Short mmCIF file of C-alpha atoms in Angstrom, two decimals:
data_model
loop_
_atom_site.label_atom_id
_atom_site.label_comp_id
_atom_site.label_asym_id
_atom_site.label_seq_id
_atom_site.Cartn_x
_atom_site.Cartn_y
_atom_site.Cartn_z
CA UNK A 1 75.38 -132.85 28.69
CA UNK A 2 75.89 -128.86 29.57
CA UNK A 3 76.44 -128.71 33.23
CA UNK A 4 75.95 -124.73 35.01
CA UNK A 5 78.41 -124.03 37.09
CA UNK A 6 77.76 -121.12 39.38
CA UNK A 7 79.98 -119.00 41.87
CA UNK A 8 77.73 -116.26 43.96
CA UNK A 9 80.43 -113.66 45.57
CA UNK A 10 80.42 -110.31 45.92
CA UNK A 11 84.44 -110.30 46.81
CA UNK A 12 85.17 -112.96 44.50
CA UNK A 13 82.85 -111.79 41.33
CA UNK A 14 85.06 -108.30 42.23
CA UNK A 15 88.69 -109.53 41.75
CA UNK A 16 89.36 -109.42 45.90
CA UNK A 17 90.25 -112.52 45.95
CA UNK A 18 89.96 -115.65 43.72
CA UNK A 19 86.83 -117.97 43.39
CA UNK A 20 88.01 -121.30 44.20
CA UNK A 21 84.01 -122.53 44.02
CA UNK A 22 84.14 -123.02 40.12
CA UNK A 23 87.47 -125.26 40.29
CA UNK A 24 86.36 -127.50 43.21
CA UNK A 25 83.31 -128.09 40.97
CA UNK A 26 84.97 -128.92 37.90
CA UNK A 27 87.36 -130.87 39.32
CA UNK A 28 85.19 -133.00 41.25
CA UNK A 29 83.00 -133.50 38.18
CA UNK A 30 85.60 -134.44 36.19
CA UNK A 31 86.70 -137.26 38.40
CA UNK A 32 83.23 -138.36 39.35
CA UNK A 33 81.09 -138.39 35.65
CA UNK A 34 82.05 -141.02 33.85
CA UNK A 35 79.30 -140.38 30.57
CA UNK A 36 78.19 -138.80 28.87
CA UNK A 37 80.83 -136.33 27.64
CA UNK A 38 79.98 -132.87 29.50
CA UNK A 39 80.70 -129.42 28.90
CA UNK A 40 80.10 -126.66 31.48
CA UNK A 41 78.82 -122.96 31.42
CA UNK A 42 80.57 -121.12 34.24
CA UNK A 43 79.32 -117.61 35.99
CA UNK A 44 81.23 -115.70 38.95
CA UNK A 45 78.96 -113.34 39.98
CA UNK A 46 77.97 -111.22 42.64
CA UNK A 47 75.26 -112.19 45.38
CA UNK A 48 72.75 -110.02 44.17
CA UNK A 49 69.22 -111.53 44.01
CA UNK A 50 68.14 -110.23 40.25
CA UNK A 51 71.50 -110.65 38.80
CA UNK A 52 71.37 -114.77 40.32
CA UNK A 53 67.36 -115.22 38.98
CA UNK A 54 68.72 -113.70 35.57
CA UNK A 55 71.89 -116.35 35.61
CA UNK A 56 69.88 -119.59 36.37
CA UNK A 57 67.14 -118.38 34.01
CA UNK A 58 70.10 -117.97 31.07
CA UNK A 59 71.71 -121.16 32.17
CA UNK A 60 68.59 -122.87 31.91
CA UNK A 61 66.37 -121.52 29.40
CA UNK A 62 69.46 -120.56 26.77
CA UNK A 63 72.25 -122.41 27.37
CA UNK A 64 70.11 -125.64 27.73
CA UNK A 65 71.78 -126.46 31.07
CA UNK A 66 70.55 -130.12 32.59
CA UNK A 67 72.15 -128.88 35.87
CA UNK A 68 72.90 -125.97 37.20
CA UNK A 69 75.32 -126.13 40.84
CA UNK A 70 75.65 -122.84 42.66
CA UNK A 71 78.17 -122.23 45.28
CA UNK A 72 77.94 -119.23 48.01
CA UNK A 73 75.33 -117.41 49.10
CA UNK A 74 73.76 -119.74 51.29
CA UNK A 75 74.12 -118.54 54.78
CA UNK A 76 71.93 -116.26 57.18
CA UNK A 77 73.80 -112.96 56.14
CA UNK A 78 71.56 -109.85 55.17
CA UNK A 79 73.72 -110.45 51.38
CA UNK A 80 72.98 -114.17 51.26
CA UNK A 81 70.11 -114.48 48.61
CA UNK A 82 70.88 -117.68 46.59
CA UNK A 83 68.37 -119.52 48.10
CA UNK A 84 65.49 -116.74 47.01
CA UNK A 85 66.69 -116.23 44.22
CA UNK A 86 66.80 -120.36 43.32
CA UNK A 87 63.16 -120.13 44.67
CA UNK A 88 61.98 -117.77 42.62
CA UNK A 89 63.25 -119.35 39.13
CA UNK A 90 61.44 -122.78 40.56
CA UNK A 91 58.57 -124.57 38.63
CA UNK A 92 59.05 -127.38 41.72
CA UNK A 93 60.79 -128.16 45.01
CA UNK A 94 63.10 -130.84 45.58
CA UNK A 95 63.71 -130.53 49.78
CA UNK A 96 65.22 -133.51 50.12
CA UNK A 97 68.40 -132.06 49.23
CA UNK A 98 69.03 -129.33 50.96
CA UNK A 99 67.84 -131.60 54.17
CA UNK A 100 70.71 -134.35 52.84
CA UNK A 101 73.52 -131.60 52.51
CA UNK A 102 72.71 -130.05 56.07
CA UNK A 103 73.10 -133.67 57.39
CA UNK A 104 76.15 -134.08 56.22
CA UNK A 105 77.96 -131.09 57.07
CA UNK A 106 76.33 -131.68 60.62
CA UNK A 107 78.89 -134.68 60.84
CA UNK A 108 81.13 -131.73 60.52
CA UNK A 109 80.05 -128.49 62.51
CA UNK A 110 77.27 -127.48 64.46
CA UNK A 111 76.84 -124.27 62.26
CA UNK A 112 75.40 -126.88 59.22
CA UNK A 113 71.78 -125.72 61.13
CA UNK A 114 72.56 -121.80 59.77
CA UNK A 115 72.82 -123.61 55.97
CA UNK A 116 69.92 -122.72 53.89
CA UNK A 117 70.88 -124.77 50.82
CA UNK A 118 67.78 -125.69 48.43
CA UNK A 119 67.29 -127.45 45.17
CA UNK A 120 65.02 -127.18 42.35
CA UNK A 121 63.77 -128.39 39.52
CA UNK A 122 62.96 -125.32 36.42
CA UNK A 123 61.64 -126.84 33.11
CA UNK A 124 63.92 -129.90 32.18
CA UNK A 125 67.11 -128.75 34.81
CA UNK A 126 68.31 -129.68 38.41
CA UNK A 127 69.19 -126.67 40.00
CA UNK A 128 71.46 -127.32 43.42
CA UNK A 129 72.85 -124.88 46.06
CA UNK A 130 75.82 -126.18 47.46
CA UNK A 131 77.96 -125.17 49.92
CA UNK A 132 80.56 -122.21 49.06
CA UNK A 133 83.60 -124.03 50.62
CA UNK A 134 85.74 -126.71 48.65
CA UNK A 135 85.80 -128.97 51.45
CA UNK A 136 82.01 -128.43 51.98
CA UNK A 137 81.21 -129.10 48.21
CA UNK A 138 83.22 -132.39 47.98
CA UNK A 139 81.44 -133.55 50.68
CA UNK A 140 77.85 -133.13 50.16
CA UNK A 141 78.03 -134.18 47.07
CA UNK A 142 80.12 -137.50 47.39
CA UNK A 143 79.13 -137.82 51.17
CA UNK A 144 81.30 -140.00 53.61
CA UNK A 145 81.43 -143.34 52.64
CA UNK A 146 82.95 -144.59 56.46
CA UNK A 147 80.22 -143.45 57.74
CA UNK A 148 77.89 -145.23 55.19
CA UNK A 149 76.26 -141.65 54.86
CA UNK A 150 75.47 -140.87 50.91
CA UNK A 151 76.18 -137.85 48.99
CA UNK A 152 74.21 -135.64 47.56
CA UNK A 153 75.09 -136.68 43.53
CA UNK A 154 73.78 -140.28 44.11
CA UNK A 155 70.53 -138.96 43.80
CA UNK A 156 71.46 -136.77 40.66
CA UNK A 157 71.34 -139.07 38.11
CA UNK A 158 67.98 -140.58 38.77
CA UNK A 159 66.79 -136.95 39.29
CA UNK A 160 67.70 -135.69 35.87
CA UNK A 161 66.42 -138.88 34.09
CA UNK A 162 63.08 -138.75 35.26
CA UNK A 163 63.36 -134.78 34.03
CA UNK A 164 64.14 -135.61 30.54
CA UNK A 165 67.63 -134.63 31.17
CA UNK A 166 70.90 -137.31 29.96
CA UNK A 167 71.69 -140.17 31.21
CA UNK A 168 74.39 -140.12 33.67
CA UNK A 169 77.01 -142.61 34.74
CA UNK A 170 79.67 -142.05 37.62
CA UNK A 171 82.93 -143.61 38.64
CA UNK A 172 81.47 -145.93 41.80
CA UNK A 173 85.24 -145.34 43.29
CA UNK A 174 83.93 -141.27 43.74
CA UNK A 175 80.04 -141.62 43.92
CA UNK A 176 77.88 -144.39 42.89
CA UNK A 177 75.16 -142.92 41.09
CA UNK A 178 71.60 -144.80 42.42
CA UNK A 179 68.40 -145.75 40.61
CA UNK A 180 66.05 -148.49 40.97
CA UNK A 181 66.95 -151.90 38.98
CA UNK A 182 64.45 -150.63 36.44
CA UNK A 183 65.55 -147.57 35.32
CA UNK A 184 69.47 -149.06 35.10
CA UNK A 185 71.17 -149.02 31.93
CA UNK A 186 73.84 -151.74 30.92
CA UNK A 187 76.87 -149.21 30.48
CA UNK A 188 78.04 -147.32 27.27
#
């Protein structure tokens, strides 16, 4: 499985100060995929809206990415432009997502409503905005289990089966992935 693993800064991408996106994401990965095996294609780039189209298009098209997770860029700032530029690389929509993530981060701060996070799906990939914060990311996608509120990644799984893509298993003790009883698999 080739996971895409994007950070969208202009500061960052120009050596101001250093992108802490890419290692929340592999870290979190690490600890929640259980199989397959994965191996990720990383980009730190800046939030332009060509240069982002032309990076999920490479991820996806060349690199054979089954999902692509973009950090940054999400906000209502004249430079934000991840979600266009997700948009415009779409074949289809997946809302639900972005709606899930806002949700959660609403347990969290009022500002959540100024998010403009989107997910879609182009040819056989998932493509996800998250949040550009550590905390942020961690939490959408493994959600807050007190609360009984799910993360994001549950749905991931499921998602990229019914593209074509891998089939994933998690570690329940970081995110339990969900599908229906018949599209389970007994375990590798």
């Amino acid at each position: 499985m080739i996971i895409g693993l994007v950070s969208i800064s202009d500061r960052a991408s120009a050596g101001v100060y250093k992108d802490e996106g890419i290692p929340s994401l592999k870290e979190w990965l690490t600890a929640a995929i259980a199989a397959p095996e994965w191996r990720d294609e990383t980009r730190l780039i800046a939030d332009e809206q060509p240069l982002i189209e032309a990076t999920l298009k490479e991820l996806v098209d060349r690199a054979g990415c089954h999902l692509v997770l973009t950090t940054g860029g999400t906000g209502p700032a004249p430079r934000d432009v991840t979600p266009e530029a997700t948009l415009a690389v779409a074949d289809k929509v997946m809302p639900g997502f972005g709606e899930q993530m806002r949700q959660i981060s609403l347990k969290f701060v009022p500002t959540a409503i100024l998010s403009r996070q989107v997910a879609v799906i182009r040819k056989r990939a998932l493509i996800i905005n998250l949040p550009g914060q550590p905390k942020s990311i961690r939490e959408t996608l493994e959600g807050l289990k007190d609360a009984g509120v799910h993360g994001i990644f549950s749905a991931v799984p499921y998602c990229v089966d019914l593209i074509g893509g891998p089939y994933i298993e998690t570690h329940e003790a970081v995110v339990k992935a969900f599908r229906p009883k018949s599209a389970q698999r007994k375990p590798a």
